[in-house]
Backbone as ProteinMPNN parsed JSONL, in Angstrom:
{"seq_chain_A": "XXXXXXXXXXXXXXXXXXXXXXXXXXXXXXXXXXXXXXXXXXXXXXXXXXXXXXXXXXXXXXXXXXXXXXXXXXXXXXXXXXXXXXXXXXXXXXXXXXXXXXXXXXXXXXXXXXXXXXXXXXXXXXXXXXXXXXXXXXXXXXXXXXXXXXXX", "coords_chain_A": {"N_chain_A": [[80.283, 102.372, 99.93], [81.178, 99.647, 101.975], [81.532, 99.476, 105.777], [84.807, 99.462, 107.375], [86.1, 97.343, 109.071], [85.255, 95.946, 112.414], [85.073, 97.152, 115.593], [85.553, 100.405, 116.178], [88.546, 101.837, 115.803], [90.927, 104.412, 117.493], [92.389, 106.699, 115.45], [95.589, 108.382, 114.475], [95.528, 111.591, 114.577], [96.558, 114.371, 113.712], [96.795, 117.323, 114.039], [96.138, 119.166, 116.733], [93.849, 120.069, 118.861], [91.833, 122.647, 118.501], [91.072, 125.731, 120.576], [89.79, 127.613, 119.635], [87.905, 127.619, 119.15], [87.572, 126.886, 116.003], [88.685, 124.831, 113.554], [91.158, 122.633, 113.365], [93.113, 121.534, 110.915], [95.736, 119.428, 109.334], [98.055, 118.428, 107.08], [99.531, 115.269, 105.907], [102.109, 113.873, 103.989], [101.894, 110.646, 102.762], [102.759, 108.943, 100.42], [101.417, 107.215, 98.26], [98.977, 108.634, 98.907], [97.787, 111.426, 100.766], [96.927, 112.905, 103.497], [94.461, 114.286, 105.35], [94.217, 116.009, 108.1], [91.611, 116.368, 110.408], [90.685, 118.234, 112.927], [88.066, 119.091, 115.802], [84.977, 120.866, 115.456], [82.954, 120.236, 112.956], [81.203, 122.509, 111.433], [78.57, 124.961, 110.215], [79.771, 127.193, 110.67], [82.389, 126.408, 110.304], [83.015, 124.575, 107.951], [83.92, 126.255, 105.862], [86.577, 126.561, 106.21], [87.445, 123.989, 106.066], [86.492, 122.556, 102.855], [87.636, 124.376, 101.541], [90.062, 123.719, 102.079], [90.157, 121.064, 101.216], [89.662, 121.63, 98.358], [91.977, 122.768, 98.052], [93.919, 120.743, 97.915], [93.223, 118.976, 96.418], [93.46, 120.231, 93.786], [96.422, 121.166, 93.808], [97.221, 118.829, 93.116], [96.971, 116.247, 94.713], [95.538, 113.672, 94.479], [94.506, 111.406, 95.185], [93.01, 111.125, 98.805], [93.291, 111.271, 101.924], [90.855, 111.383, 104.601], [90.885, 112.358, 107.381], [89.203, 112.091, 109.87], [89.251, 111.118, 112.84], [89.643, 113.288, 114.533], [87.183, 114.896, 114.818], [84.565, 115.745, 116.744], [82.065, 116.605, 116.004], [79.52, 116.857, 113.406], [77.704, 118.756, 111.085], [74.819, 118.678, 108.871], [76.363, 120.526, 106.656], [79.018, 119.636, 106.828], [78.835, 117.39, 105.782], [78.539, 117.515, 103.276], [80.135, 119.168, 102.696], [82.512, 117.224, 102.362], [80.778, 115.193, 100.167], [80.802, 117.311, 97.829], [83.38, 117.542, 97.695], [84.605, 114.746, 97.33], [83.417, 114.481, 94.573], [84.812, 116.078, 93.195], [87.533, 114.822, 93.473], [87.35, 112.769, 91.781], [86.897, 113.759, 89.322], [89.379, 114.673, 88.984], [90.625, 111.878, 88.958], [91.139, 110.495, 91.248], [90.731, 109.722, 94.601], [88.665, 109.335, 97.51], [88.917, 108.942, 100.789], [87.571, 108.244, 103.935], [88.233, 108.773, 107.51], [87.34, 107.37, 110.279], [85.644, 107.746, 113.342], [83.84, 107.924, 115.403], [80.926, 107.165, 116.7], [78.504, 108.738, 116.236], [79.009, 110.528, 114.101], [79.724, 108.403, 112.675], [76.69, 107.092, 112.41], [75.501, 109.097, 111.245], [76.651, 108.913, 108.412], [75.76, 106.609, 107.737], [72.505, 106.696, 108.076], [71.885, 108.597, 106.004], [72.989, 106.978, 103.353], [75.552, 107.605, 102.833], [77.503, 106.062, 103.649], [78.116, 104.464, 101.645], [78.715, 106.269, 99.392], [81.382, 107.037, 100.215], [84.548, 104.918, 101.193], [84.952, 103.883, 104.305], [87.034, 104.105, 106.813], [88.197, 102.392, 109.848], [90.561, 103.267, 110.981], [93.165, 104.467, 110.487], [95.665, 103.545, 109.783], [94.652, 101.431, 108.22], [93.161, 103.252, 106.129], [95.629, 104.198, 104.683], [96.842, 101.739, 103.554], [94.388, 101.134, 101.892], [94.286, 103.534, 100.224], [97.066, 102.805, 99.489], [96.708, 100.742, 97.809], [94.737, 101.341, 96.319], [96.023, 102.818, 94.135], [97.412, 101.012, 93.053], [95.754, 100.035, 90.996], [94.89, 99.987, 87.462], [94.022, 103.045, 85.534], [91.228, 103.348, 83.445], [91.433, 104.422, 80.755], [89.701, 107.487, 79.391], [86.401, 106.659, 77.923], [86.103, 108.315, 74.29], [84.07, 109.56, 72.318], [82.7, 108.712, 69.246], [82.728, 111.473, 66.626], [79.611, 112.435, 65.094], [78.323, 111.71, 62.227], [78.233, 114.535, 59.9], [75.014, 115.277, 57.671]], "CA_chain_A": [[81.079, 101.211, 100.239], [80.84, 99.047, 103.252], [82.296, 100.296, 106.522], [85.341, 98.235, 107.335], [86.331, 96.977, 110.593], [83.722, 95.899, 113.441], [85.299, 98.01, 116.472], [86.412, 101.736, 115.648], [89.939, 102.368, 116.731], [91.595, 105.912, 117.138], [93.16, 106.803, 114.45], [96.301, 108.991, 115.094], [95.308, 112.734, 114.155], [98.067, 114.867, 113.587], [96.371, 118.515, 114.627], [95.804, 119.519, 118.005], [92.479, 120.37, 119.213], [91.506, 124.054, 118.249], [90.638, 125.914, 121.46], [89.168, 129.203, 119.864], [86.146, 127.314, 118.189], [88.35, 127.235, 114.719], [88.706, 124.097, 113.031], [91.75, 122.103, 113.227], [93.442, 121.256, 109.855], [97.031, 119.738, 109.195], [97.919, 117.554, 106.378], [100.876, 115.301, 105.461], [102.279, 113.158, 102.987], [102.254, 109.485, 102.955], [102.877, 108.464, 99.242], [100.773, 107.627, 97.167], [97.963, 109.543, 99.216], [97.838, 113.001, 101.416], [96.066, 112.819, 104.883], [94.428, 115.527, 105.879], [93.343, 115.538, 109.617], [90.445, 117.136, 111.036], [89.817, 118.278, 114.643], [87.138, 119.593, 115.91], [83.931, 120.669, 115.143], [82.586, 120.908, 111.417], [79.714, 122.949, 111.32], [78.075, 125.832, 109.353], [81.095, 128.364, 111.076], [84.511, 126.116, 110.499], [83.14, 124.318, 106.766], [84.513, 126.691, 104.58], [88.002, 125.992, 106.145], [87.64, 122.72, 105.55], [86.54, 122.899, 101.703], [88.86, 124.884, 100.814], [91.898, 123.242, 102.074], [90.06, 119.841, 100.367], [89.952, 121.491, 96.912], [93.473, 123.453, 97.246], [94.847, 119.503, 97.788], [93.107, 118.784, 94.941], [93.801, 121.214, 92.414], [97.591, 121.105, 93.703], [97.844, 117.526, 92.915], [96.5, 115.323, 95.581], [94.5, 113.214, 93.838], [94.579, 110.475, 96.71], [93.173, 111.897, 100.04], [92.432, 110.426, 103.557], [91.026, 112.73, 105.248], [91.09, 111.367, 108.901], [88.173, 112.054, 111.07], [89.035, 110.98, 114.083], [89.521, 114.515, 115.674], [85.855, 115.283, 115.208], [83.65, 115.534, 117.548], [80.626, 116.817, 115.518], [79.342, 117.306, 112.302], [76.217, 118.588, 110.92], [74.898, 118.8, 107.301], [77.641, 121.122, 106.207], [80.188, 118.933, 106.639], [79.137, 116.351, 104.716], [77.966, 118.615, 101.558], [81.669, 119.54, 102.305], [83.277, 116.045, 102.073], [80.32, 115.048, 99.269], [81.645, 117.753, 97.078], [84.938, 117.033, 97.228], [84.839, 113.302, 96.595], [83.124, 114.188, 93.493], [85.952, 116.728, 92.739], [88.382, 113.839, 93.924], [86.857, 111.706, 90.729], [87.583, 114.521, 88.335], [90.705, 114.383, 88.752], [90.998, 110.996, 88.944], [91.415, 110.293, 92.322], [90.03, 109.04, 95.238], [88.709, 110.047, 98.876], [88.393, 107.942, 101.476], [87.527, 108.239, 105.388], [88.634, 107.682, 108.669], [85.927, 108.188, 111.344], [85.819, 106.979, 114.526], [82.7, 108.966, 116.257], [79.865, 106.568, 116.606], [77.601, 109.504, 115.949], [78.92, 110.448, 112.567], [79.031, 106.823, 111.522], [75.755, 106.528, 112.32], [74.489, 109.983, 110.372], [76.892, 108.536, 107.13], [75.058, 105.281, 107.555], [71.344, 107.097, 107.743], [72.139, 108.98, 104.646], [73.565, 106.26, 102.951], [76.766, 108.033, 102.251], [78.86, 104.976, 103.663], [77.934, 103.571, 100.374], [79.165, 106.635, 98.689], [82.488, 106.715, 100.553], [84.984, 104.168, 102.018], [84.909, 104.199, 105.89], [87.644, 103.095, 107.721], [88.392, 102.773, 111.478], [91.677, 103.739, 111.452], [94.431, 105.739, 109.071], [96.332, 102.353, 108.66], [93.536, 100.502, 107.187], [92.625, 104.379, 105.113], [96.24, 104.253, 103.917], [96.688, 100.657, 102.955], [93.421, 101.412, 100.569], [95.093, 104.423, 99.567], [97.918, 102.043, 98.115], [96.088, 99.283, 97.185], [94.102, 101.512, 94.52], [97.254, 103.153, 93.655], [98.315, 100.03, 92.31], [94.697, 99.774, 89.596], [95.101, 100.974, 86.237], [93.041, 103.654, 85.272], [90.387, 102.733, 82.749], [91.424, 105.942, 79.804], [88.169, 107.474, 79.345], [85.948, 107.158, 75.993], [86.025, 109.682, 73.285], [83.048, 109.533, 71.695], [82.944, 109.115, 67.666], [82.049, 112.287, 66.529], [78.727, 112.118, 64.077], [78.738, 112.291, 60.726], [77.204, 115.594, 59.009], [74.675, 114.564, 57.439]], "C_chain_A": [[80.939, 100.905, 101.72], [82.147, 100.151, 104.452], [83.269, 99.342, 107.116], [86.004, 98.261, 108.493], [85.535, 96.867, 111.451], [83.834, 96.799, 114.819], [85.948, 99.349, 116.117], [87.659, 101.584, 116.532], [90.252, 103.661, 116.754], [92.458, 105.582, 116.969], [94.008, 108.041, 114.917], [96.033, 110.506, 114.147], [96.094, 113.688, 114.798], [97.607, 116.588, 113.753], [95.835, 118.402, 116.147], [94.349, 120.224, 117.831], [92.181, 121.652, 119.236], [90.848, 124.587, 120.271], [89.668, 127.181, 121.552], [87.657, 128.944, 118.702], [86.646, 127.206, 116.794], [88.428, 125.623, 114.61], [90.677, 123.986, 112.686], [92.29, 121.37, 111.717], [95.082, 121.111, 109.575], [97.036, 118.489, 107.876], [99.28, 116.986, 106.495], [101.024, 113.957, 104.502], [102.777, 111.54, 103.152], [101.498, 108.805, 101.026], [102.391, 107.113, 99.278], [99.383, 108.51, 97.756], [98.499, 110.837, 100.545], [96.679, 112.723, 102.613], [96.029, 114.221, 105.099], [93.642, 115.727, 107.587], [93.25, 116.767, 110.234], [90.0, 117.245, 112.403], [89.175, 119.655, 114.593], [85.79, 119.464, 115.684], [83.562, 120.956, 113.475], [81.114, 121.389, 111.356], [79.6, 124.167, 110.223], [79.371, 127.177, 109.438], [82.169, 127.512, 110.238], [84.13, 125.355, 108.789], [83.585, 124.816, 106.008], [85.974, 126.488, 104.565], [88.264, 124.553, 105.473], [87.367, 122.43, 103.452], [87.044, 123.484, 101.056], [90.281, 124.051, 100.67], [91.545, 121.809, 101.635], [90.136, 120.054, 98.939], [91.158, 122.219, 96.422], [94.301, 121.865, 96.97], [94.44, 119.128, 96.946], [93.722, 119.184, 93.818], [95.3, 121.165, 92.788], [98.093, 119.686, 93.411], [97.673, 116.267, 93.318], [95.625, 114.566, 95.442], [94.013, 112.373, 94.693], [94.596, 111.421, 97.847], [92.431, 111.262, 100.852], [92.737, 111.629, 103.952], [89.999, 111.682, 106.7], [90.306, 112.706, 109.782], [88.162, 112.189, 112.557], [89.175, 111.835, 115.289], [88.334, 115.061, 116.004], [84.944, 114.64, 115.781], [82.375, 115.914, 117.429], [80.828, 117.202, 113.933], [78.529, 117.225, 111.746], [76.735, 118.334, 108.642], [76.034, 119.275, 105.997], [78.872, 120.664, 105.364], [80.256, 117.94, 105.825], [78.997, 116.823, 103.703], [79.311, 119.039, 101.376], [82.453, 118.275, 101.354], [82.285, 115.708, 100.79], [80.559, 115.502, 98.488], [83.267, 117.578, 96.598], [85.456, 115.473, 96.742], [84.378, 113.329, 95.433], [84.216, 115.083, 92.642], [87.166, 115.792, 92.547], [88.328, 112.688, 92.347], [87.153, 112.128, 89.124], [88.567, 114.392, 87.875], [91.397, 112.893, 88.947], [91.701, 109.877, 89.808], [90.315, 109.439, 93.491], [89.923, 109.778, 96.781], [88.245, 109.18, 99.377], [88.403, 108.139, 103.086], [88.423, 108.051, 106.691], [87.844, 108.192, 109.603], [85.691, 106.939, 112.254], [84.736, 107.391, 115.621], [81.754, 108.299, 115.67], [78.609, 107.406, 115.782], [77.605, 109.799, 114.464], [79.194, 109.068, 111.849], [77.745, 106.384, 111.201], [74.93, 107.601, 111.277], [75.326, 109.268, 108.799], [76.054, 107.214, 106.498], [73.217, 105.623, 107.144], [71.081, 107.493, 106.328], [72.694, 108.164, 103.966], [74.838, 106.872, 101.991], [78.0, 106.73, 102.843], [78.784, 103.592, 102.442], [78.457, 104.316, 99.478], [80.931, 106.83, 98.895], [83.113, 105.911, 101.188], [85.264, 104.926, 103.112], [85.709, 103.095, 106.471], [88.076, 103.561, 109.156], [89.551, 103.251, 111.823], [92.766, 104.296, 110.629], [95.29, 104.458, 108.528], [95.683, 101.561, 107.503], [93.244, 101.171, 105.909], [94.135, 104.205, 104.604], [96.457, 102.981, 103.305], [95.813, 100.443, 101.342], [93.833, 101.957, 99.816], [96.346, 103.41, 98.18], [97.402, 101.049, 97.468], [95.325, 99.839, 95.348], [95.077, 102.648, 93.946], [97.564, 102.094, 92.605], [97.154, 99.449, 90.983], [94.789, 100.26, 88.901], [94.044, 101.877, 85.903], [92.851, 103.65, 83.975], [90.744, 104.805, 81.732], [89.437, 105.883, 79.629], [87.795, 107.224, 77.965], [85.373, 108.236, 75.711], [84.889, 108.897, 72.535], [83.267, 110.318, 70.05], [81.952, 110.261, 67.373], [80.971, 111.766, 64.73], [78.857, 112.41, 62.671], [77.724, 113.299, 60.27], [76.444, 114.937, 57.524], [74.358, 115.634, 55.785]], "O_chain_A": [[80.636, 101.755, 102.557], [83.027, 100.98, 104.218], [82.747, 98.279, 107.454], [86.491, 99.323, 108.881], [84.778, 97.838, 111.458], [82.758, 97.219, 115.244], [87.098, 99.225, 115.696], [87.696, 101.269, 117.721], [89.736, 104.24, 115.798], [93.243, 104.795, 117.498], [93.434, 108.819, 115.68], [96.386, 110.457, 112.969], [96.296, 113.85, 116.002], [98.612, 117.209, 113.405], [95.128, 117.468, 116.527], [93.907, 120.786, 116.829], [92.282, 122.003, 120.412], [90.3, 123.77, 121.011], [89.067, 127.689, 122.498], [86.901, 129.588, 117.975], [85.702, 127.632, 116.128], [88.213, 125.054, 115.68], [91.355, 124.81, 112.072], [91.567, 120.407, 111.463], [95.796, 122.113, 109.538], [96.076, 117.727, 107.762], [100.192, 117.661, 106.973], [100.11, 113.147, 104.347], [103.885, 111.253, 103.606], [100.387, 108.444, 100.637], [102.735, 106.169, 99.988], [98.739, 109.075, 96.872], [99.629, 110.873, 101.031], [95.563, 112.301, 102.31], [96.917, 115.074, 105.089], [92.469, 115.473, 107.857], [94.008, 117.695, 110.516], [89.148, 116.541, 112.946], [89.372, 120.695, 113.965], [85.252, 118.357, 115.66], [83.997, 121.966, 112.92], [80.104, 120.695, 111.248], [80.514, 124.309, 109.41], [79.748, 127.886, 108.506], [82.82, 128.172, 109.428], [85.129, 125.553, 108.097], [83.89, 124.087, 105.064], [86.64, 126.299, 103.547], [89.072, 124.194, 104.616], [88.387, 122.064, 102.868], [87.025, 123.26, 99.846], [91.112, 123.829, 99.789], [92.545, 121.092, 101.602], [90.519, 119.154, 98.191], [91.512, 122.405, 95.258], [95.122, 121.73, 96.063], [95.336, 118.697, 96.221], [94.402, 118.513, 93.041], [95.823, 121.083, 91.677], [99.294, 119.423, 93.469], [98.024, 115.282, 92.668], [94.721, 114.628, 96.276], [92.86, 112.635, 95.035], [95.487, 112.234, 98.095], [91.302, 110.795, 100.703], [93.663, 112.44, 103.93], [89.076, 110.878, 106.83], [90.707, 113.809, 110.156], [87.498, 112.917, 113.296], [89.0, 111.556, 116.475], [88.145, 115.622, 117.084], [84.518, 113.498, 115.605], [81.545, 115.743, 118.322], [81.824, 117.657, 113.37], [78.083, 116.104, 111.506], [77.64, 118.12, 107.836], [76.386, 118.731, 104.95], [79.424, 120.895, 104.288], [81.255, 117.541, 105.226], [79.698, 116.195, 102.91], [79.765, 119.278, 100.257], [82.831, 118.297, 100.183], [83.015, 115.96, 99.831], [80.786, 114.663, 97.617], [83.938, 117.523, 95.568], [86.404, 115.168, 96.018], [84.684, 112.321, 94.795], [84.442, 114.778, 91.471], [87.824, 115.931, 91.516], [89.268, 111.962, 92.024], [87.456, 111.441, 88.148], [88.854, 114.089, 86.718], [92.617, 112.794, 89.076], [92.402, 108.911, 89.506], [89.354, 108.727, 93.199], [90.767, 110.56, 97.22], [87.336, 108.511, 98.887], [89.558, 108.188, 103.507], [89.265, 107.156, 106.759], [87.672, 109.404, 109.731], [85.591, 105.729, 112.047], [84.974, 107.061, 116.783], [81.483, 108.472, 114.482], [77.907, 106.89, 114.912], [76.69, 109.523, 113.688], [78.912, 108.772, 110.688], [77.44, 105.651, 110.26], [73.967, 107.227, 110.609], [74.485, 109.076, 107.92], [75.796, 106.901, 105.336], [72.649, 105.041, 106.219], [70.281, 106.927, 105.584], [73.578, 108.927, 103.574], [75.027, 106.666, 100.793], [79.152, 106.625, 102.421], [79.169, 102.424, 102.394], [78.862, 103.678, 98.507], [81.687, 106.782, 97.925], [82.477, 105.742, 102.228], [85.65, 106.094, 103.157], [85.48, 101.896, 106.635], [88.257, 104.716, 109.542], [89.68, 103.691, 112.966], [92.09, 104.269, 109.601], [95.583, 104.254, 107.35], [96.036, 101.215, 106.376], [93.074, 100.561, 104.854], [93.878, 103.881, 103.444], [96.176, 103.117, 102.114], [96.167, 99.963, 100.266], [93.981, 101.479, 98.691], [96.454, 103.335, 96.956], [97.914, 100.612, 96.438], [95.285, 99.395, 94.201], [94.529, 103.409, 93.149], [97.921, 102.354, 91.456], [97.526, 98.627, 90.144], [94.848, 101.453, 89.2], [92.939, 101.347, 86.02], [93.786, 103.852, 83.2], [90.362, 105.925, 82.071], [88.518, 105.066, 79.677], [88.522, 107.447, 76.997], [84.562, 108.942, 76.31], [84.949, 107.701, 72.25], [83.632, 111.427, 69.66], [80.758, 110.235, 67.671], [81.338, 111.135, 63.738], [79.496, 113.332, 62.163], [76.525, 113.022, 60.235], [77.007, 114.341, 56.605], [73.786, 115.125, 54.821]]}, "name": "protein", "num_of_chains": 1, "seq": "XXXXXXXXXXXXXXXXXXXXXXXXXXXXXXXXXXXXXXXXXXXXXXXXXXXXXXXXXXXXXXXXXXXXXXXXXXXXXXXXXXXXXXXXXXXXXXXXXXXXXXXXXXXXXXXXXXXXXXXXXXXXXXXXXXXXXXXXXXXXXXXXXXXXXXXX"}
């Protein structure tokens, strides 16, 4: 999905800046979605924090999650194989994941990889929660059961 807004803003990220190389992680609740905000660095060391605490908010319920960006200041391959997994976990359950990223640099690696086609990218947590409610408010399509065959 497109990336929406033409100037990034900072977005207000609700963890303080790790100082022992550790990855920053706080979440909180803004009904109908769960923000989870990320400072730091995401690399091959601090990803497993982060994947974890994206599929415990899952599996506890959080089907809706902005997970707000704008504390990082890097992020290699890792990180996105992090966030790529979990938006497809996010779909499972019937949910949704959506951005907030404000670091020219990783807009520009989501844009190379054309992952800002696989996730919404927004400039700022108001714009990421707004979305949040907006597809709150779409009905979800029951899935199809497939007629089972007849023995033949």
């Amino acid at each position: 999905m497109p990336i929406s807004g033409d100037a990034p803003q900072r977005a207000s990220a609700t963890a303080s800046t790790p100082v022992d190389g550790t990855l920053g992680l706080s979440e909180s609740s803004h009904p109908p979605a769960t923000v989870l905000a990320v400072v730091g660095e995401v690399d091959v060391r601090t990803v497993g924090s982060l994947r974890t605490r994206l599929t415990d908010l899952l599996v506890e319920g959080s089907p809706r999650l902005v997970v707000d960006l704008s504390g990082v200041t890097f992020m290699d391959s890792s990180g996105l194989g992090a966030l790529v997994s979990a938006q497809k976990r996010a779909r499972v359950f019937r949910g949704t994941l959506v951005l907030v990223v404000v670091n020219d640099a990783i807009l520009r690696v989501l844009r190379l990889t054309a992952l800002d086609r696989v996730f919404t990218v927004h400039a700022t947590l108001e714009e990421a929660l707004a979305s949040a409610r907006e597809d709150a408010r779409e009905p979800v399509a029951p899935e199809r059961v497939a007629e089972p065959e007849p023995r033949g």
